[in-house]
Amino acid sequence: MEKPVLSPDRTTLPLRRDGHAGRHHFPSSFWNMPARLLFFYFFIAFTWILGSDILANKLIAYYGPGLGWLHTAKGIGFVLVTGLALFGLTRYLVNQAWRAHLHLHDSELAFRSAFTDNPTAMWVYDPGVGRMLEANQAACQHYGYSLHEFLALTPHRLSRGMAQRFQNGLQHHHHRQGALMIMELTVYAMRYQETQAQLVLARDMTDKIQAERALAQSEARFTELVSKVPEGFWVFDLEQGSYQYISPAFERMLEINLHQLKQDASLPLCRIHPEDLPEVEQALAEPPTTATELEYRWFTKAGELRWLQHRAYPVFERDALVRVVGVLSDITHEKQQQQRLFELANFDRLTGLANRINCHSYLASACAGEGPFYLLLLGLDRFKQINDNLGHDTGDELLRAVARRLEALRDGQGLLARLSGDEFALLIPHRDQGADIRDWAYQLSRDLALPFALSHHTLFITASLGIARFPEDGRDPDTLLRHGDHALAQAKRQGRNSVCFYQHPPQSPFPIGKVSLENALRLAWENKEFELHYQPKMSIDTGRLVGFEALLRWQLRGTGPVSPTVFIPILEDTGMIIPVGYWLIEQACTDLRQLAGLGVDKPVAVNIAARQLTQDDFAEQVLARLQQYRLPPQRLALELTESSLMQEPTRAAGILRRLRRAQMSIAIDDFGTGYSSLSYLKRFPVDTLKIDRSFIIEMEQDTDDRSIVDAIIRMAHGLSMTVVAEGVETPEQAALLRQLRCDQIQGYWYARPMPMAQLTSWLAKQRQ
Ligand code: C2E
Ligand code: CA
Ligand code: CA
């Protein structure tokens, strides 16, 4: 507002309500004029007096003293002339003065009204005596006082702590009722009624300042919020086609500033994951008319992958879309959590493979397709014993290693899952012929048989595989899994390390059920129907006979021979193996005596089942029988599988130690199919190691198998053990085993298992 131009020497404002002017200052010219008039008057008067006297005297001198009245007339004339002049002058001056007075009065009224009626609060204050001199209506109204009360106020009453005089600037004043007002004062110095006074103009700034403060506060709150909240905010102006605002978190997240964004709003797009980019571009093509949400992956400048969520909200003004505002959030953590939950729900924690649930849903979607495909269920043989004897850590480590190997063998096709403890599932797309998948499965089991070098153990393990085919063996996941399980159980029954297809209905390997088989076995035992066959063993170096293995044989009447892998487990389960086992040793002793009679003094190895080792006096019983048949203990050898040793390792070690002390030879049977930890086997007094047939079969073609055999032989020799290769069927296998420095071989190539009668003739033939 333009300040009124007032200066102390000109502010002779007639501010009194009675309209009387204050002290008058006359201009000096005003004083000059009467002086000039006086001089003029004196001049005229003196001139008149002197002039008229000279003229009158001359006339009287000429005309005589009769003209003496001339002096009187001259005097009267002078008075008349000057009187009239004075009258005219006075009249003129009074008129002038009256006009000036009227003019002054008008302007006084105008000024007074400008003061009293001014909407701006104003007052005049005398700082000398600390007294209010004048106040206008606006001031009285604003502060809530009557004029009388206002004039009695002191500056201190208006504002606590205020000095004796008013000053320019903002001040806190109080309304009569106590409310605080923020007043902006403009103070002018002025003379008023002979004193040096202050004219104060007061404008109420309370609302404005409060609004400003509220704005500043809300701005501060917004800034605080924006700086504290991890979400980024942005405002995009559609008219300008550029970002108007981005918050610090937005800048941090996208590693970009407003200036850069204003120059090129599409700049952030180049760091979006290529897979997510099309969706983002599509969303950005048109401004959103409703709230929208987008999630995409984002590469930071350092190359780290983050998940971002972008929420946009349109802003309309008078029905026109003017802006888009939005929130940007880094949802990487949530995504990771989600992923973790997904993994927990769908993946096996130990191996990281798909779990049963995941496998089931994968199967379900595979079943919805055309197929065909194979479901392979793979069970690790004797895994429980590894867990029991080497501890769960080793068991877990082995499972992880198996998972890794299977994953590599799967070679990216189908699905690999871990269903339970030692059971894995493989879903393999169709191969042209059934034979193919069988080959593939065999290859898989051979690959699995390669040693696993774990942190504390090197383990050999085998697996049994059951295969169910889609759609022949089932059209839904449950049926396929059930039939796969049947096939797996069948494979395990077949002596482990084998592959079985599911068969409709599952074909029992025996024509009679288990219970009747058990009965048949009891009958056979009572009727002494068991027989022993002997399979010779040969030294690779000399090509000569070095011993025999006694193998139990049983013919089921009307059916034919039953495999010992079928009936021996039943003998074990029923405990019949104990009497049968002693009978078998006695039979072997009898046959040994017969062989001795023929001049053959090679040892006979008998197979010992786990159950037999549960007998504390087993060693004594065996030794007693040898004594009974007058045979030195070296003539009898024992073959035990790792699993039978592991069932009760301490007791087994004790029994074996006693037998070994008596010089009896003890062999580990089927080495490579159990858990095959040589370091663990050192605990047992074992002197011979028999490599399982499964390694020998493929040894020629399969370099892996060959290297396993090589490794086993080296390790066994390192432990001073004799190595026997089982199931040698070809001269090539024998030659290879010789190269690998195997000690002995046993198998169809050298001789098949045969009954005693046949053996004697075989021996006779050998001697020729
Ligand atoms: P094992 O102890 O590994 O016996 C060797 C098996 O391999 C025998 O099978 C034998 O006939 C077979 N075999 C030997 N050479 C060859 C070959 O060149 N090719 C092929 N394909 N096979 C060959 P068998 O007689 O069927 O015995 C199977 C298993 O039954 C034995 O495996 C053994 O674990 C168990 N068993 C046999 N007799 C007894 C016994 O008297 N007591 C106990 N506890 N178990 C026995
Ligand atoms: Ca054996
Ligand atoms: Ca064997």
PDB file of N, CA, C and O in Angstrom, residues 274-326:
ATOM      1  N   PRO A 274      13.781 -56.823 -19.553  1.00  0.00           N
ATOM      2  CA  PRO A 274      13.186 -56.931 -20.899  1.00  0.00           C
ATOM      3  C   PRO A 274      11.865 -57.706 -20.922  1.00  0.00           C
ATOM      4  O   PRO A 274      10.976 -57.385 -21.708  1.00  0.00           O
ATOM      5  N   GLU A 275      11.716 -58.683 -20.034  1.00  0.00           N
ATOM      6  CA  GLU A 275      10.461 -59.465 -20.041  1.00  0.00           C
ATOM      7  C   GLU A 275       9.277 -58.636 -19.560  1.00  0.00           C
ATOM      8  O   GLU A 275       8.137 -58.902 -19.930  1.00  0.00           O
ATOM      9  N   ASP A 276       9.552 -57.663 -18.705  1.00  0.00           N
ATOM     10  CA  ASP A 276       8.456 -56.866 -18.148  1.00  0.00           C
ATOM     11  C   ASP A 276       8.185 -55.603 -18.950  1.00  0.00           C
ATOM     12  O   ASP A 276       7.166 -54.954 -18.772  1.00  0.00           O
ATOM     13  N   LEU A 277       9.132 -55.260 -19.828  1.00  0.00           N
ATOM     14  CA  LEU A 277       9.043 -53.981 -20.525  1.00  0.00           C
ATOM     15  C   LEU A 277       7.769 -53.821 -21.366  1.00  0.00           C
ATOM     16  O   LEU A 277       7.108 -52.785 -21.284  1.00  0.00           O
ATOM     17  N   PRO A 278       7.385 -54.848 -22.162  1.00  0.00           N
ATOM     18  CA  PRO A 278       6.184 -54.647 -22.991  1.00  0.00           C
ATOM     19  C   PRO A 278       4.959 -54.267 -22.152  1.00  0.00           C
ATOM     20  O   PRO A 278       4.199 -53.374 -22.526  1.00  0.00           O
ATOM     21  N   GLU A 279       4.788 -54.906 -21.009  1.00  0.00           N
ATOM     22  CA  GLU A 279       3.621 -54.618 -20.172  1.00  0.00           C
ATOM     23  C   GLU A 279       3.672 -53.170 -19.664  1.00  0.00           C
ATOM     24  O   GLU A 279       2.668 -52.455 -19.672  1.00  0.00           O
ATOM     25  N   VAL A 280       4.870 -52.741 -19.262  1.00  0.00           N
ATOM     26  CA  VAL A 280       5.025 -51.377 -18.748  1.00  0.00           C
ATOM     27  C   VAL A 280       4.747 -50.378 -19.868  1.00  0.00           C
ATOM     28  O   VAL A 280       4.012 -49.405 -19.694  1.00  0.00           O
ATOM     29  N   GLU A 281       5.304 -50.656 -21.031  1.00  0.00           N
ATOM     30  CA  GLU A 281       5.117 -49.735 -22.155  1.00  0.00           C
ATOM     31  C   GLU A 281       3.642 -49.614 -22.530  1.00  0.00           C
ATOM     32  O   GLU A 281       3.149 -48.527 -22.800  1.00  0.00           O
ATOM     33  N   GLN A 282       2.977 -50.750 -22.477  1.00  0.00           N
ATOM     34  CA  GLN A 282       1.551 -50.746 -22.810  1.00  0.00           C
ATOM     35  C   GLN A 282       0.781 -49.904 -21.788  1.00  0.00           C
ATOM     36  O   GLN A 282      -0.098 -49.115 -22.145  1.00  0.00           O
ATOM     37  N   ALA A 283       1.149 -50.056 -20.516  1.00  0.00           N
ATOM     38  CA  ALA A 283       0.459 -49.310 -19.464  1.00  0.00           C
ATOM     39  C   ALA A 283       0.726 -47.815 -19.573  1.00  0.00           C
ATOM     40  O   ALA A 283      -0.123 -46.999 -19.232  1.00  0.00           O
ATOM     41  N   LEU A 284       1.915 -47.460 -20.062  1.00  0.00           N
ATOM     42  CA  LEU A 284       2.272 -46.045 -20.125  1.00  0.00           C
ATOM     43  C   LEU A 284       1.790 -45.377 -21.412  1.00  0.00           C
ATOM     44  O   LEU A 284       1.841 -44.157 -21.533  1.00  0.00           O
ATOM     45  N   ALA A 285       1.321 -46.172 -22.341  1.00  0.00           N
ATOM     46  CA  ALA A 285       0.942 -45.623 -23.638  1.00  0.00           C
ATOM     47  C   ALA A 285      -0.164 -44.582 -23.496  1.00  0.00           C
ATOM     48  O   ALA A 285      -0.163 -43.562 -24.170  1.00  0.00           O
ATOM     49  N   GLU A 286      -1.111 -44.844 -22.595  1.00  0.00           N
ATOM     50  CA  GLU A 286      -2.240 -43.935 -22.393  1.00  0.00           C
ATOM     51  C   GLU A 286      -2.257 -43.526 -20.930  1.00  0.00           C
ATOM     52  O   GLU A 286      -2.009 -44.364 -20.059  1.00  0.00           O
ATOM     53  N   PRO A 287      -2.574 -42.231 -20.636  1.00  0.00           N
ATOM     54  CA  PRO A 287      -2.687 -41.875 -19.216  1.00  0.00           C
ATOM     55  C   PRO A 287      -3.851 -42.633 -18.572  1.00  0.00           C
ATOM     56  O   PRO A 287      -4.889 -42.802 -19.211  1.00  0.00           O
ATOM     57  N   PRO A 288      -3.672 -43.085 -17.346  1.00  0.00           N
ATOM     58  CA  PRO A 288      -4.721 -43.905 -16.736  1.00  0.00           C
ATOM     59  C   PRO A 288      -5.942 -43.057 -16.365  1.00  0.00           C
ATOM     60  O   PRO A 288      -5.796 -41.911 -15.954  1.00  0.00           O
ATOM     61  N   THR A 289      -7.114 -43.629 -16.535  1.00  0.00           N
ATOM     62  CA  THR A 289      -8.334 -42.909 -16.126  1.00  0.00           C
ATOM     63  C   THR A 289      -8.868 -43.468 -14.808  1.00  0.00           C
ATOM     64  O   THR A 289      -9.769 -42.901 -14.217  1.00  0.00           O
ATOM     65  N   THR A 290      -8.314 -44.587 -14.388  1.00  0.00           N
ATOM     66  CA  THR A 290      -8.652 -45.111 -13.051  1.00  0.00           C
ATOM     67  C   THR A 290      -7.324 -45.493 -12.394  1.00  0.00           C
ATOM     68  O   THR A 290      -6.284 -45.489 -13.052  1.00  0.00           O
ATOM     69  N   ALA A 291      -7.417 -45.814 -11.092  1.00  0.00           N
ATOM     70  CA  ALA A 291      -6.201 -46.209 -10.375  1.00  0.00           C
ATOM     71  C   ALA A 291      -5.631 -47.469 -11.004  1.00  0.00           C
ATOM     72  O   ALA A 291      -6.364 -48.417 -11.294  1.00  0.00           O
ATOM     73  N   THR A 292      -4.341 -47.456 -11.270  1.00  0.00           N
ATOM     74  CA  THR A 292      -3.729 -48.628 -11.889  1.00  0.00           C
ATOM     75  C   THR A 292      -2.494 -49.044 -11.100  1.00  0.00           C
ATOM     76  O   THR A 292      -1.889 -48.234 -10.396  1.00  0.00           O
ATOM     77  N   GLU A 293      -2.147 -50.300 -11.263  1.00  0.00           N
ATOM     78  CA  GLU A 293      -0.999 -50.828 -10.525  1.00  0.00           C
ATOM     79  C   GLU A 293      -0.164 -51.690 -11.462  1.00  0.00           C
ATOM     80  O   GLU A 293      -0.700 -52.423 -12.275  1.00  0.00           O
ATOM     81  N   LEU A 294       1.152 -51.563 -11.308  1.00  0.00           N
ATOM     82  CA  LEU A 294       2.073 -52.299 -12.184  1.00  0.00           C
ATOM     83  C   LEU A 294       3.212 -52.849 -11.346  1.00  0.00           C
ATOM     84  O   LEU A 294       3.680 -52.169 -10.429  1.00  0.00           O
ATOM     85  N   GLU A 295       3.668 -54.010 -11.676  1.00  0.00           N
ATOM     86  CA  GLU A 295       4.854 -54.528 -10.992  1.00  0.00           C
ATOM     87  C   GLU A 295       5.860 -54.947 -12.048  1.00  0.00           C
ATOM     88  O   GLU A 295       5.485 -55.546 -13.059  1.00  0.00           O
ATOM     89  N   TYR A 296       7.105 -54.588 -11.822  1.00  0.00           N
ATOM     90  CA  TYR A 296       8.104 -54.967 -12.807  1.00  0.00           C
ATOM     91  C   TYR A 296       9.463 -55.088 -12.144  1.00  0.00           C
ATOM     92  O   TYR A 296       9.673 -54.619 -11.029  1.00  0.00           O
ATOM     93  N   ARG A 297      10.357 -55.751 -12.878  1.00  0.00           N
ATOM     94  CA  ARG A 297      11.715 -55.912 -12.358  1.00  0.00           C
ATOM     95  C   ARG A 297      12.606 -54.811 -12.927  1.00  0.00           C
ATOM     96  O   ARG A 297      12.397 -54.372 -14.052  1.00  0.00           O
ATOM     97  N   TRP A 298      13.571 -54.442 -12.156  1.00  0.00           N
ATOM     98  CA  TRP A 298      14.346 -53.240 -12.458  1.00  0.00           C
ATOM     99  C   TRP A 298      15.805 -53.511 -12.134  1.00  0.00           C
ATOM    100  O   TRP A 298      16.115 -54.063 -11.079  1.00  0.00           O
ATOM    101  N   PHE A 299      16.682 -53.111 -13.018  1.00  0.00           N
ATOM    102  CA  PHE A 299      18.116 -53.269 -12.752  1.00  0.00           C
ATOM    103  C   PHE A 299      18.689 -51.963 -12.227  1.00  0.00           C
ATOM    104  O   PHE A 299      18.532 -50.922 -12.877  1.00  0.00           O
ATOM    105  N   THR A 300      19.351 -52.007 -11.093  1.00  0.00           N
ATOM    106  CA  THR A 300      19.991 -50.791 -10.589  1.00  0.00           C
ATOM    107  C   THR A 300      21.244 -50.556 -11.418  1.00  0.00           C
ATOM    108  O   THR A 300      21.656 -51.422 -12.196  1.00  0.00           O
ATOM    109  N   LYS A 301      21.851 -49.377 -11.212  1.00  0.00           N
ATOM    110  CA  LYS A 301      23.061 -49.090 -11.984  1.00  0.00           C
ATOM    111  C   LYS A 301      24.142 -50.101 -11.674  1.00  0.00           C
ATOM    112  O   LYS A 301      24.985 -50.409 -12.504  1.00  0.00           O
ATOM    113  N   ALA A 302      24.099 -50.628 -10.426  1.00  0.00           N
ATOM    114  CA  ALA A 302      25.113 -51.611 -10.045  1.00  0.00           C
ATOM    115  C   ALA A 302      24.770 -53.003 -10.580  1.00  0.00           C
ATOM    116  O   ALA A 302      25.480 -53.965 -10.330  1.00  0.00           O
ATOM    117  N   GLY A 303      23.624 -53.108 -11.289  1.00  0.00           N
ATOM    118  CA  GLY A 303      23.267 -54.386 -11.896  1.00  0.00           C
ATOM    119  C   GLY A 303      22.446 -55.286 -10.987  1.00  0.00           C
ATOM    120  O   GLY A 303      22.150 -56.427 -11.341  1.00  0.00           O
ATOM    121  N   GLU A 304      22.024 -54.764  -9.842  1.00  0.00           N
ATOM    122  CA  GLU A 304      21.233 -55.576  -8.918  1.00  0.00           C
ATOM    123  C   GLU A 304      19.779 -55.594  -9.401  1.00  0.00           C
ATOM    124  O   GLU A 304      19.276 -54.572  -9.889  1.00  0.00           O
ATOM    125  N   LEU A 305      19.122 -56.721  -9.260  1.00  0.00           N
ATOM    126  CA  LEU A 305      17.732 -56.816  -9.721  1.00  0.00           C
ATOM    127  C   LEU A 305      16.787 -56.504  -8.565  1.00  0.00           C
ATOM    128  O   LEU A 305      16.876 -57.112  -7.507  1.00  0.00           O
ATOM    129  N   ARG A 306      15.891 -55.533  -8.769  1.00  0.00           N
ATOM    130  CA  ARG A 306      14.920 -55.166  -7.739  1.00  0.00           C
ATOM    131  C   ARG A 306      13.524 -55.333  -8.322  1.00  0.00           C
ATOM    132  O   ARG A 306      13.344 -55.278  -9.538  1.00  0.00           O
ATOM    133  N   TRP A 307      12.551 -55.506  -7.436  1.00  0.00           N
ATOM    134  CA  TRP A 307      11.148 -55.546  -7.870  1.00  0.00           C
ATOM    135  C   TRP A 307      10.504 -54.226  -7.493  1.00  0.00           C
ATOM    136  O   TRP A 307      10.601 -53.814  -6.328  1.00  0.00           O
ATOM    137  N   LEU A 308       9.879 -53.550  -8.445  1.00  0.00           N
ATOM    138  CA  LEU A 308       9.233 -52.275  -8.130  1.00  0.00           C
ATOM    139  C   LEU A 308       7.735 -52.374  -8.388  1.00  0.00           C
ATOM    140  O   LEU A 308       7.290 -53.099  -9.286  1.00  0.00           O
ATOM    141  N   GLN A 309       7.001 -51.631  -7.571  1.00  0.00           N
ATOM    142  CA  GLN A 309       5.551 -51.546  -7.778  1.00  0.00           C
ATOM    143  C   GLN A 309       5.203 -50.098  -8.048  1.00  0.00           C
ATOM    144  O   GLN A 309       5.660 -49.203  -7.340  1.00  0.00           O
ATOM    145  N   HIS A 310       4.413 -49.885  -9.072  1.00  0.00           N
ATOM    146  CA  HIS A 310       4.115 -48.560  -9.562  1.00  0.00           C
ATOM    147  C   HIS A 310       2.597 -48.407  -9.488  1.00  0.00           C
ATOM    148  O   HIS A 310       1.875 -49.134 -10.146  1.00  0.00           O
ATOM    149  N   ARG A 311       2.114 -47.460  -8.640  1.00  0.00           N
ATOM    150  CA  ARG A 311       0.669 -47.232  -8.571  1.00  0.00           C
ATOM    151  C   ARG A 311       0.390 -45.830  -9.065  1.00  0.00           C
ATOM    152  O   ARG A 311       1.045 -44.886  -8.638  1.00  0.00           O
ATOM    153  N   ALA A 312      -0.557 -45.703  -9.969  1.00  0.00           N
ATOM    154  CA  ALA A 312      -0.840 -44.398 -10.563  1.00  0.00           C
ATOM    155  C   ALA A 312      -2.305 -44.052 -10.346  1.00  0.00           C
ATOM    156  O   ALA A 312      -3.179 -44.924 -10.435  1.00  0.00           O
ATOM    157  N   TYR A 313      -2.574 -42.761 -10.044  1.00  0.00           N
ATOM    158  CA  TYR A 313      -3.938 -42.301  -9.803  1.00  0.00           C
ATOM    159  C   TYR A 313      -4.187 -41.056 -10.659  1.00  0.00           C
ATOM    160  O   TYR A 313      -3.411 -40.103 -10.590  1.00  0.00           O
ATOM    161  N   PRO A 314      -5.249 -41.062 -11.434  1.00  0.00           N
ATOM    162  CA  PRO A 314      -5.522 -39.879 -12.263  1.00  0.00           C
ATOM    163  C   PRO A 314      -6.109 -38.746 -11.412  1.00  0.00           C
ATOM    164  O   PRO A 314      -6.810 -39.006 -10.436  1.00  0.00           O
ATOM    165  N   VAL A 315      -5.824 -37.496 -11.796  1.00  0.00           N
ATOM    166  CA  VAL A 315      -6.400 -36.335 -11.103  1.00  0.00           C
ATOM    167  C   VAL A 315      -7.180 -35.524 -12.133  1.00  0.00           C
ATOM    168  O   VAL A 315      -6.636 -35.149 -13.174  1.00  0.00           O
ATOM    169  N   PHE A 316      -8.472 -35.310 -11.819  1.00  0.00           N
ATOM    170  CA  PHE A 316      -9.335 -34.572 -12.750  1.00  0.00           C
ATOM    171  C   PHE A 316      -9.605 -33.181 -12.201  1.00  0.00           C
ATOM    172  O   PHE A 316      -9.753 -33.002 -10.992  1.00  0.00           O
ATOM    173  N   GLU A 317      -9.643 -32.209 -13.101  1.00  0.00           N
ATOM    174  CA  GLU A 317     -10.099 -30.875 -12.726  1.00  0.00           C
ATOM    175  C   GLU A 317     -11.155 -30.480 -13.729  1.00  0.00           C
ATOM    176  O   GLU A 317     -10.898 -30.470 -14.931  1.00  0.00           O
ATOM    177  N   ARG A 318     -12.331 -30.154 -13.212  1.00  0.00           N
ATOM    178  CA  ARG A 318     -13.502 -29.858 -14.061  1.00  0.00           C
ATOM    179  C   ARG A 318     -13.624 -30.921 -15.167  1.00  0.00           C
ATOM    180  O   ARG A 318     -13.629 -30.630 -16.351  1.00  0.00           O
ATOM    181  N   ASP A 319     -13.656 -32.161 -14.701  1.00  0.00           N
ATOM    182  CA  ASP A 319     -13.861 -33.326 -15.585  1.00  0.00           C
ATOM    183  C   ASP A 319     -12.747 -33.571 -16.587  1.00  0.00           C
ATOM    184  O   ASP A 319     -12.863 -34.440 -17.456  1.00  0.00           O
ATOM    185  N   ALA A 320     -11.697 -32.782 -16.509  1.00  0.00           N
ATOM    186  CA  ALA A 320     -10.602 -33.029 -17.462  1.00  0.00           C
ATOM    187  C   ALA A 320      -9.423 -33.642 -16.705  1.00  0.00           C
ATOM    188  O   ALA A 320      -9.094 -33.211 -15.589  1.00  0.00           O
ATOM    189  N   LEU A 321      -8.825 -34.641 -17.308  1.00  0.00           N
ATOM    190  CA  LEU A 321      -7.666 -35.295 -16.694  1.00  0.00           C
ATOM    191  C   LEU A 321      -6.468 -34.360 -16.840  1.00  0.00           C
ATOM    192  O   LEU A 321      -6.065 -34.030 -17.953  1.00  0.00           O
ATOM    193  N   VAL A 322      -5.928 -33.901 -15.706  1.00  0.00           N
ATOM    194  CA  VAL A 322      -4.844 -32.921 -15.797  1.00  0.00           C
ATOM    195  C   VAL A 322      -3.504 -33.468 -15.338  1.00  0.00           C
ATOM    196  O   VAL A 322      -2.459 -33.032 -15.798  1.00  0.00           O
ATOM    197  N   ARG A 323      -3.571 -34.371 -14.399  1.00  0.00           N
ATOM    198  CA  ARG A 323      -2.334 -34.876 -13.803  1.00  0.00           C
ATOM    199  C   ARG A 323      -2.480 -36.343 -13.502  1.00  0.00           C
ATOM    200  O   ARG A 323      -3.595 -36.841 -13.358  1.00  0.00           O
ATOM    201  N   VAL A 324      -1.346 -36.968 -13.322  1.00  0.00           N
ATOM    202  CA  VAL A 324      -1.344 -38.324 -12.783  1.00  0.00           C
ATOM    203  C   VAL A 324      -0.375 -38.292 -11.603  1.00  0.00           C
ATOM    204  O   VAL A 324       0.740 -37.788 -11.728  1.00  0.00           O
ATOM    205  N   VAL A 325      -0.819 -38.765 -10.460  1.00  0.00           N
ATOM    206  CA  VAL A 325       0.077 -38.828  -9.303  1.00  0.00           C
ATOM    207  C   VAL A 325       0.293 -40.300  -8.986  1.00  0.00           C
ATOM    208  O   VAL A 325      -0.515 -41.152  -9.369  1.00  0.00           O
ATOM    209  N   GLY A 326       1.362 -40.591  -8.296  1.00  0.00           N
ATOM    210  CA  GLY A 326       1.613 -42.003  -8.069  1.00  0.00           C
ATOM    211  C   GLY A 326       2.592 -42.291  -6.957  1.00  0.00           C
ATOM    212  O   GLY A 326       3.227 -41.402  -6.401  1.00  0.00           O
TER     213      GLY A 326
END
